[in-house]
XYZ file of C-alpha atoms in Angstrom:
597
model
C 7.198 -22.193 -1.720
C 3.790 -20.677 -0.961
C 1.566 -19.048 -3.575
C -1.499 -17.702 -1.748
C -4.242 -15.631 -3.316
C -3.473 -12.541 -1.276
C -0.762 -11.479 1.101
C -1.105 -12.482 4.784
C -1.588 -8.920 6.052
C -4.108 -7.901 3.423
C -7.495 -6.797 4.662
C -9.037 -9.335 2.295
C -6.838 -12.230 3.431
C -9.726 -13.966 5.201
C -11.870 -13.941 2.081
C -11.937 -16.493 -0.655
C -10.363 -14.598 -3.556
C -11.048 -16.069 -6.981
C -8.709 -15.160 -9.821
C -11.498 -12.994 -11.217
C -11.648 -10.989 -7.992
C -7.909 -10.285 -8.164
C -8.370 -9.279 -11.806
C -11.134 -6.833 -10.816
C -8.924 -5.362 -8.089
C -6.019 -4.803 -10.507
C -7.756 -3.204 -13.525
C -7.507 -6.303 -15.734
C -11.058 -6.007 -17.089
C -10.709 -2.476 -18.383
C -10.048 -1.805 -22.026
C -6.884 0.231 -22.212
C -6.722 3.993 -22.038
C -8.194 5.771 -25.009
C -10.789 3.111 -25.818
C -14.239 4.603 -26.225
C -16.098 1.563 -24.857
C -17.773 2.202 -21.518
C -18.337 -1.483 -20.769
C -15.490 -3.518 -19.256
C -14.502 -6.745 -20.964
C -14.210 -10.089 -19.206
C -10.958 -11.901 -19.900
C -10.725 -15.536 -18.869
C -6.942 -15.698 -18.733
C -5.356 -16.339 -15.295
C -2.784 -13.542 -15.516
C -2.161 -13.347 -11.760
C -1.715 -17.129 -11.496
C 0.662 -17.205 -14.461
C 2.846 -14.396 -13.135
C 2.867 -15.823 -9.617
C 4.026 -19.162 -11.032
C 6.814 -17.563 -13.090
C 7.976 -15.380 -10.200
C 7.866 -18.298 -7.758
C 9.923 -20.501 -10.096
C 12.523 -17.727 -10.477
C 12.675 -17.182 -6.726
C 13.071 -20.938 -6.132
C 16.069 -21.136 -8.467
C 17.688 -18.163 -6.765
C 17.088 -19.784 -3.382
C 19.017 -22.751 -4.808
C 21.756 -20.345 -5.946
C 21.964 -18.977 -2.408
C 21.923 -22.498 -0.931
C 24.749 -23.554 -3.245
C 26.798 -20.742 -1.715
C 25.530 -20.727 1.909
C 24.048 -24.182 2.518
C 20.766 -22.721 3.773
C 17.187 -23.198 2.673
C 14.611 -20.437 3.009
C 10.913 -19.653 2.757
C 9.522 -18.044 -0.404
C 6.114 -16.484 -0.791
C 4.531 -15.021 -3.911
C 1.006 -13.656 -3.561
C -1.135 -13.620 -6.704
C -2.208 -10.044 -5.978
C 1.422 -8.954 -5.609
C 2.416 -10.791 -8.789
C -0.026 -8.699 -10.814
C 2.148 -5.625 -10.300
C 4.889 -7.163 -12.441
C 2.285 -7.569 -15.194
C 1.046 -3.988 -14.700
C 4.544 -2.594 -15.224
C 4.653 0.759 -17.017
C 0.842 0.981 -16.994
C 1.146 1.840 -13.308
C 3.748 4.536 -13.818
C 2.865 8.108 -12.828
C 5.149 11.030 -13.561
C 4.839 14.813 -14.155
C 5.667 14.482 -17.864
C 5.737 11.294 -19.911
C 9.103 10.776 -21.607
C 7.956 7.896 -23.815
C 6.254 8.702 -27.117
C 2.565 7.804 -27.218
C 1.554 5.473 -30.035
C -1.891 6.812 -30.949
C -0.632 9.114 -33.749
C 1.816 6.699 -35.403
C -0.689 4.456 -37.165
C -0.185 1.758 -34.520
C -3.217 -0.522 -34.083
C -5.588 -3.215 -35.359
C -6.884 -2.968 -38.951
C -9.484 -4.925 -40.908
C -8.322 -6.373 -44.222
C -9.986 -7.279 -47.523
C -11.009 -10.758 -46.328
C -12.605 -9.534 -43.085
C -9.645 -10.649 -41.006
C -7.439 -8.334 -38.960
C -3.774 -7.481 -38.545
C -1.942 -5.626 -35.784
C 0.439 -3.054 -37.234
C 3.187 -1.571 -35.010
C 5.250 1.121 -36.794
C 6.851 2.151 -33.495
C 9.985 3.538 -35.154
C 9.568 6.073 -37.984
C 11.691 3.921 -40.316
C 9.091 1.140 -40.096
C 6.408 3.392 -41.569
C 8.835 4.548 -44.274
C 9.567 0.942 -45.247
C 5.903 -0.020 -45.121
C 4.554 2.734 -47.368
C 7.327 2.031 -49.879
C 6.481 -1.686 -49.941
C 2.735 -0.940 -50.146
C 3.201 1.417 -53.100
C 1.999 4.560 -51.323
C 5.328 6.369 -50.930
C 3.608 9.633 -51.870
C 2.216 9.784 -48.347
C 5.534 11.305 -47.290
C 5.026 14.332 -49.583
C 1.522 14.698 -48.112
C 3.027 15.164 -44.634
C 1.547 11.921 -43.302
C 4.852 10.460 -42.100
C 6.208 13.441 -40.165
C 6.098 12.442 -36.484
C 6.469 16.040 -35.293
C 3.394 17.083 -37.298
C 1.421 13.973 -36.388
C 2.033 14.490 -32.671
C 0.700 18.049 -32.712
C -1.965 18.027 -35.436
C -4.969 15.842 -34.665
C -6.375 16.311 -38.166
C -3.209 14.929 -39.790
C -3.093 11.975 -37.385
C -6.731 11.168 -38.203
C -5.993 11.411 -41.944
C -3.158 8.892 -41.564
C -5.438 6.553 -39.630
C -8.142 6.859 -42.291
C -5.662 6.253 -45.111
C -4.304 3.155 -43.379
C -7.839 1.872 -42.755
C -8.622 2.118 -46.466
C -5.231 0.729 -47.536
C -5.468 -2.428 -45.440
C -8.832 -3.259 -47.036
C -7.137 -3.610 -50.433
C -5.390 -6.924 -49.588
C -5.973 -9.968 -47.428
C -4.524 -10.215 -43.942
C -2.056 -12.922 -44.968
C -0.943 -10.847 -47.966
C -0.221 -7.884 -45.683
C 1.748 -10.112 -43.325
C 3.948 -11.169 -46.256
C 4.439 -7.560 -47.365
C 5.440 -6.547 -43.840
C 7.795 -9.506 -43.366
C 9.628 -8.747 -46.622
C 9.895 -5.062 -45.667
C 11.098 -5.780 -42.121
C 8.031 -4.161 -40.551
C 6.324 -5.351 -37.317
C 2.883 -6.691 -38.302
C 1.024 -9.902 -37.473
C -2.263 -11.452 -38.520
C -4.662 -11.715 -35.580
C -4.928 -15.508 -35.410
C -6.895 -17.804 -33.154
C -4.901 -20.043 -30.833
C -5.853 -23.039 -32.986
C -4.539 -21.287 -36.112
C -1.312 -20.338 -34.321
C -0.788 -23.940 -33.221
C -0.924 -25.069 -36.870
C 1.633 -22.572 -38.208
C 4.928 -23.962 -39.427
C 6.761 -21.598 -37.109
C 4.911 -22.609 -33.931
C 5.585 -26.275 -34.686
C 9.196 -26.030 -35.893
C 10.232 -23.665 -33.073
C 8.451 -25.938 -30.578
C 6.419 -23.017 -29.307
C 3.649 -25.612 -29.584
C 4.226 -29.320 -28.943
C 2.081 -32.470 -29.041
C 1.698 -34.867 -26.130
C -0.313 -38.038 -25.650
C -2.653 -37.265 -22.750
C -4.320 -40.099 -20.811
C -7.710 -38.346 -21.045
C -7.661 -36.436 -24.357
C -5.236 -38.528 -26.379
C -2.955 -36.637 -28.777
C -3.247 -32.953 -27.889
C -1.319 -29.727 -28.393
C 0.236 -27.832 -25.523
C 2.592 -24.862 -25.098
C 6.245 -25.800 -25.435
C 8.943 -24.866 -22.936
C 9.096 -21.041 -22.861
C 12.795 -20.646 -22.040
C 15.678 -22.425 -23.796
C 19.175 -23.299 -22.504
C 21.946 -24.607 -24.753
C 23.919 -26.767 -22.274
C 21.809 -27.674 -19.235
C 19.005 -28.246 -21.703
C 15.339 -28.206 -20.829
C 13.091 -31.011 -22.006
C 9.493 -32.074 -21.508
C 9.479 -34.998 -19.097
C 6.315 -36.456 -20.622
C 2.542 -36.002 -20.410
C 0.729 -35.668 -17.089
C 0.275 -38.912 -15.167
C -2.934 -40.423 -13.826
C -3.456 -39.249 -10.236
C -1.649 -41.600 -7.795
C -0.255 -43.676 -10.682
C 3.308 -43.541 -9.343
C 2.731 -44.315 -5.670
C 4.392 -47.737 -5.764
C 7.578 -46.571 -7.504
C 7.866 -43.429 -5.335
C 7.528 -45.390 -2.093
C 9.864 -48.118 -3.330
C 12.474 -45.502 -4.231
C 12.360 -44.124 -0.687
C 13.443 -47.520 0.619
C 16.549 -47.650 -1.555
C 19.809 -46.882 0.287
C 21.390 -43.486 -0.323
C 18.259 -41.745 -1.601
C 17.551 -39.693 1.508
C 19.480 -36.796 2.983
C 21.220 -35.954 -0.305
C 23.283 -32.752 -0.203
C 25.465 -31.112 -2.783
C 29.159 -31.617 -2.120
C 31.386 -28.845 -0.767
C 28.487 -26.790 0.608
C 28.735 -25.715 4.238
C 25.930 -24.023 6.118
C 26.495 -20.369 6.959
C 23.639 -19.567 9.369
C 24.463 -15.841 9.589
C 24.636 -15.145 5.837
C 21.964 -12.768 4.544
C 23.605 -11.755 1.273
C 21.347 -11.534 -1.812
C 21.316 -14.686 -3.906
C 23.189 -13.123 -6.843
C 25.657 -10.938 -4.969
C 28.896 -10.756 -6.952
C 27.259 -11.562 -10.318
C 27.814 -8.938 -13.024
C 25.303 -8.524 -15.877
C 25.751 -6.456 -19.063
C 22.288 -5.451 -20.287
C 22.109 -4.274 -23.919
C 18.355 -4.883 -24.250
C 15.617 -2.332 -24.968
C 11.891 -1.727 -24.317
C 10.445 -4.084 -21.643
C 11.243 -7.801 -21.865
C 15.042 -7.855 -21.658
C 15.345 -4.915 -19.250
C 12.749 -6.562 -16.982
C 14.915 -9.695 -16.804
C 17.976 -7.631 -15.898
C 15.969 -5.642 -13.343
C 14.905 -8.905 -11.694
C 18.528 -10.069 -11.502
C 19.460 -6.726 -9.916
C 16.735 -7.221 -7.311
C 18.284 -10.592 -6.469
C 21.593 -8.795 -5.884
C 23.374 -8.764 -9.255
C 25.473 -5.800 -10.388
C 23.756 -4.773 -13.647
C 25.352 -2.366 -16.119
C 22.825 -0.963 -18.613
C 24.436 -0.264 -21.983
C 22.573 2.051 -24.346
C 23.375 3.646 -27.686
C 23.974 7.406 -27.486
C 21.942 7.731 -30.707
C 18.684 5.982 -29.672
C 15.967 6.873 -27.123
C 15.825 4.803 -23.941
C 12.289 3.426 -23.726
C 10.516 3.219 -20.334
C 13.744 4.056 -18.512
C 11.971 4.900 -15.233
C 10.071 1.608 -15.269
C 12.610 -1.105 -16.103
C 16.089 0.270 -15.431
C 16.045 0.987 -11.715
C 19.010 -0.300 -9.744
C 21.296 -0.483 -12.789
C 24.482 1.393 -13.580
C 24.349 3.193 -16.922
C 26.822 3.765 -19.751
C 26.484 4.924 -23.371
C 28.450 2.861 -25.909
C 28.278 3.171 -29.683
C 28.881 -0.439 -30.719
C 29.821 0.711 -34.238
C 32.673 2.780 -32.809
C 35.929 0.749 -32.418
C 36.882 2.596 -29.221
C 33.517 1.907 -27.593
C 33.687 -1.715 -28.745
C 37.030 -1.995 -26.945
C 35.336 -0.763 -23.771
C 32.573 -3.320 -24.280
C 35.056 -6.178 -24.710
C 36.835 -5.165 -21.503
C 33.478 -5.185 -19.711
C 32.782 -8.692 -21.035
C 35.955 -9.917 -19.326
C 34.509 -8.747 -15.993
C 30.958 -10.034 -16.615
C 29.084 -13.256 -15.880
C 26.048 -12.545 -18.079
C 25.529 -10.606 -21.336
C 21.983 -9.887 -22.559
C 20.895 -8.644 -26.001
C 17.654 -8.386 -27.966
C 18.868 -7.471 -31.436
C 17.109 -8.798 -34.502
C 18.386 -12.215 -35.582
C 21.934 -11.908 -36.972
C 22.601 -8.309 -35.887
C 24.715 -9.212 -32.830
C 26.931 -11.361 -35.054
C 27.342 -8.537 -37.580
C 28.408 -6.243 -34.747
C 30.984 -8.780 -33.581
C 29.225 -9.483 -30.289
C 27.428 -12.780 -30.941
C 27.870 -15.718 -28.589
C 30.782 -17.175 -30.561
C 32.512 -13.782 -30.476
C 32.153 -13.405 -26.721
C 33.260 -16.899 -25.718
C 36.598 -16.080 -27.360
C 36.865 -13.274 -24.810
C 35.396 -15.209 -21.876
C 34.653 -18.921 -22.489
C 32.351 -19.291 -19.463
C 30.086 -16.327 -20.309
C 26.301 -16.783 -20.049
C 24.674 -15.183 -23.089
C 20.962 -14.334 -23.220
C 19.003 -13.507 -26.374
C 15.477 -12.115 -26.250
C 13.430 -11.905 -29.449
C 9.879 -11.756 -30.756
C 9.398 -15.294 -32.078
C 12.720 -16.975 -31.221
C 15.809 -17.567 -33.347
C 14.517 -20.928 -34.666
C 11.849 -21.488 -37.303
C 10.700 -19.570 -40.381
C 9.747 -16.441 -38.392
C 13.185 -16.047 -36.770
C 13.884 -12.829 -38.719
C 10.516 -11.169 -38.037
C 10.447 -7.943 -36.104
C 7.763 -7.512 -33.524
C 6.633 -6.204 -30.187
C 4.226 -7.228 -27.455
C 1.236 -6.754 -29.741
C 2.620 -9.036 -32.468
C 2.947 -11.878 -29.950
C -0.576 -11.196 -28.649
C -1.993 -11.190 -32.176
C -0.138 -14.257 -33.449
C -0.907 -16.561 -30.505
C -4.651 -15.861 -30.328
C -4.929 -13.556 -27.310
C -6.286 -10.530 -29.179
C -8.993 -12.574 -30.895
C -10.043 -13.982 -27.518
C -9.978 -10.627 -25.757
C -11.894 -8.827 -28.493
C -14.415 -11.601 -29.174
C -17.122 -11.392 -30.503
C -16.207 -8.021 -32.040
C -12.797 -7.284 -33.538
C -9.440 -8.322 -32.035
C -8.284 -5.986 -29.269
C -4.998 -5.178 -27.581
C -4.730 -6.608 -24.067
C -4.820 -4.293 -21.030
C -1.243 -5.155 -20.000
C 2.024 -6.169 -21.697
C 1.882 -9.702 -20.320
C 4.282 -11.124 -22.917
C 6.947 -8.461 -22.527
C 6.979 -8.636 -18.745
C 6.352 -12.387 -18.737
C 9.295 -12.950 -21.064
C 11.369 -10.775 -18.754
C 10.546 -12.953 -15.747
C 11.072 -16.175 -17.709
C 14.429 -14.956 -19.045
C 15.481 -14.128 -15.480
C 14.401 -17.672 -14.576
C 16.537 -19.126 -17.387
C 19.521 -16.984 -16.468
C 19.195 -18.008 -12.810
C 19.233 -21.654 -13.911
C 22.324 -20.986 -16.043
C 24.055 -19.274 -13.095
C 23.245 -22.269 -10.875
C 24.697 -24.603 -13.514
C 27.778 -22.374 -13.723
C 28.286 -22.523 -9.955
C 28.175 -26.319 -10.071
C 30.223 -26.896 -13.247
C 32.001 -23.681 -14.290
C 30.262 -23.822 -17.698
C 28.576 -20.952 -19.474
C 25.832 -21.307 -22.085
C 23.192 -19.549 -24.144
C 19.725 -18.692 -22.821
C 16.892 -17.801 -25.207
C 13.548 -16.197 -24.425
C 10.881 -15.002 -26.865
C 7.600 -13.138 -26.689
C 6.032 -15.862 -28.835
C 7.078 -18.590 -26.388
C 5.535 -16.636 -23.512
C 2.363 -15.761 -25.442
C 1.822 -19.458 -26.126
C 2.321 -20.306 -22.459
C -0.264 -17.690 -21.473
C -2.760 -19.455 -23.767
C -2.467 -22.746 -21.826
C -6.139 -22.635 -20.843
C -7.144 -22.350 -24.495
C -5.043 -25.407 -25.413
C -6.799 -27.403 -22.688
C -10.176 -26.241 -24.002
C -9.193 -27.102 -27.591
C -8.495 -30.694 -26.530
C -12.040 -31.163 -25.280
C -14.719 -32.599 -27.498
C -16.805 -29.427 -27.319
C -14.851 -26.188 -27.592
C -16.270 -22.661 -27.546
C -15.184 -20.245 -30.259
C -13.491 -18.099 -27.643
C -11.965 -18.405 -24.185
C -15.111 -16.788 -22.806
C -18.667 -17.682 -23.762
C -19.830 -14.292 -22.546
C -18.071 -10.953 -22.820
C -18.975 -10.216 -19.186
C -18.210 -13.573 -17.568
C -18.490 -17.355 -17.659
C -22.003 -17.680 -16.211
C -24.509 -15.878 -13.995
C -22.555 -16.503 -10.776
C -19.117 -15.644 -12.221
C -19.601 -12.387 -14.001
C -19.206 -8.632 -14.251
C -22.304 -6.679 -13.195
C -23.085 -2.979 -13.032
C -24.477 -1.525 -9.832
C -26.145 1.849 -9.982
C -22.817 3.599 -9.374
C -20.072 1.280 -10.699
C -19.053 -2.054 -12.198
C -18.033 -5.002 -10.025
C -17.188 -8.690 -10.324
C -19.387 -11.242 -8.581
C -18.430 -14.840 -7.736
C -20.650 -17.367 -5.957
C -20.664 -21.153 -5.718
C -23.629 -22.841 -7.408
C -24.496 -24.532 -4.123
C -25.233 -21.120 -2.594
C -27.784 -19.993 -5.170
C -30.715 -20.491 -2.766
C -29.012 -18.259 -0.191
C -28.514 -15.655 -2.915
C -32.156 -15.982 -3.849
C -33.180 -15.229 -0.265
C -30.683 -12.399 0.195
C -31.905 -10.606 -2.931
C -35.578 -11.578 -2.510
C -35.697 -13.216 -5.936
C -37.886 -16.319 -5.333
C -37.670 -17.659 -8.905
C -33.909 -17.349 -9.424
C -33.088 -21.064 -9.089
C -35.725 -22.049 -11.667
C -34.344 -19.882 -14.469
C -31.872 -20.702 -17.216
C -28.410 -19.248 -16.840
C -29.121 -16.557 -19.449
C -32.297 -15.525 -17.645
C -30.456 -15.539 -14.311
C -27.914 -13.134 -15.801
C -30.652 -10.816 -17.035
C -32.477 -10.848 -13.704
C -29.338 -10.277 -11.645
C -28.163 -7.521 -13.986
C -31.517 -5.741 -13.622
C -31.539 -6.205 -9.841
C -27.971 -5.055 -9.203
C -28.550 -1.979 -11.350
C -31.161 -0.661 -8.928
C -28.822 0.160 -6.028
C -25.273 1.331 -5.332
C -22.566 -1.289 -4.828
C -22.239 -0.691 -1.060
C -25.874 -1.710 -0.669
C -25.242 -5.020 -2.426
C -22.026 -5.752 -0.541
C -24.012 -5.628 2.714
C -26.802 -7.824 1.323
C -24.416 -10.385 -0.169
C -22.383 -11.017 2.997
C -24.818 -13.719 4.113
C -24.196 -15.679 0.879
C -20.404 -15.886 1.223
C -20.151 -14.258 -2.206
C -16.899 -12.718 -3.406
C -17.457 -9.197 -4.718
C -14.961 -6.580 -5.852
C -15.469 -3.284 -7.639
C -13.322 -2.561 -10.677
C -10.314 -0.528 -9.548
C -8.522 1.676 -12.078
C -4.762 1.134 -12.158
C -3.816 4.666 -11.074
C -6.165 4.420 -8.093
C -4.611 1.044 -7.275
C -1.104 2.521 -7.340
C -2.198 5.161 -4.793
C -3.921 2.713 -2.435
C -2.402 3.125 1.080
C -2.090 -0.630 1.678
C -0.440 -1.163 -1.713
C 2.025 1.658 -0.946
C 2.705 0.323 2.554
C 3.467 -3.135 1.157
C 5.973 -1.660 -1.304
C 4.061 -2.698 -4.405
C 3.889 0.961 -5.442
C 7.018 3.074 -4.992
C 7.460 6.839 -5.299
C 10.840 8.500 -5.634
C 12.074 11.984 -6.454
C 13.744 11.937 -9.872
C 16.272 14.780 -10.059
C 15.224 15.777 -13.595
C 11.458 15.270 -13.709
C 10.188 15.276 -10.130
C 8.128 12.623 -8.360
C 7.836 9.315 -10.223
C 5.634 6.425 -9.135
C 6.417 2.892 -10.361
C 5.691 -0.691 -9.347
C 7.721 -2.299 -6.560
C 9.410 -5.707 -6.771
């Protein structure tokens, strides 16, 4: 397994590419479309590294699936730059007419409450707003025309009135009080917590989204729990990290024991000419919606599985062009006995069934795990949810933004102002990759034993994993109030700057500061405090266009990258040539551009 910073054929392959440079090249520092802020926001979360790790782990398991069948090993490579496209997802989609409903007129967003804290409210479906206004005691809003989606989508004045009314309403109760109201009403809403606050919630602890380990350096500390759960070939934390080189003696001694080398799985014969996809012959029934579950099924399809996408004929199909490529499609009304008969027949032919219903709904429909193992005992059954099916929040509805808000990401990203939605749906797509990882593990276990099992993924598990850096910082004696001490970067030599014509990210080793001083003709730079260095460099870089500074900075071995907007990135010739951006002619809507695998 190789996880380089950039792909071998990239023009920038010879450069040292810091994670911040990849972030600048993939539009990670931009506030999302529609935000009025003109200044980009630094975000010290290693999104590219996290996605590369998840994708590499999934690919490794599927290489083991292929080896179980063919007896061959193979080489896997996941470039951090490439991995970012999975995180970009639907944000990179270009099409003549958007089929998905925009959220800016629905009341969706972050609101300040009576106690100065914030909540993220997500009334994506009209029924959620109906339930919310009833629970909040403002049901008269319906008669005022404030809940009519058709009116709201065409009348800016009405949409602004709804936003204003919600802004005033949320200031009448505390954030925690609103979270209770929303939970009781079945409405997606979460308090915007810090990571430390999330780690102390009863749900994070009881669901093992957060666990405690005894670290050799920090002592008892909190860390993210395992983000994917299997019911039979169960995952478990092996223990805390070890001191470097602590296990040399036992590792070497184990090598000398007879029978420990050259181990192969029984009944596997090498087939040197086999080039079949790892999951060829596997059938998956995908009943999931939005992004997380469909992303998992899409990944399995790209590894060769036959995926049948099952949708209700009565509900819209969200982001169909983004997450459902390569799948067969069928409408089934699971409340119709005839369609349920069709579904049960499909289960007999399937290896995997995936669903993301609210806790308890699959069982009420007669398609829970216990129902399906009566049809096919060895079925692998995946459930994807917001906060998992364990713990006090198991019944809570939610989307990407609820996981962001609950686990601390929106507070970090918006600091020091108000919490802000992240640029990409890292929990939806991350949960999709992790669920594909768990399903690939379950398929490997099935090949070896014939057993099926349950696989569980959750946006909350993934959101906690993404906050790993914050947990490490929290364990240190001195911890900043946010993941970043500066909204533009970590320090003067790792920071966003604005040239005369555009923003860019600048990275330089401290040891090279004298070379920078000479290149920029700033003789006092090395004598200044970091804050003063930032001010001086910001003033200097603002005097000329970026191309001028790129030429001047070559002698310093600095890493510099302008901020690239996502739609420009998707049109980049090298990105298109590498297959990271794909364009196809959709028979109903024309040319559609989406991310590649």
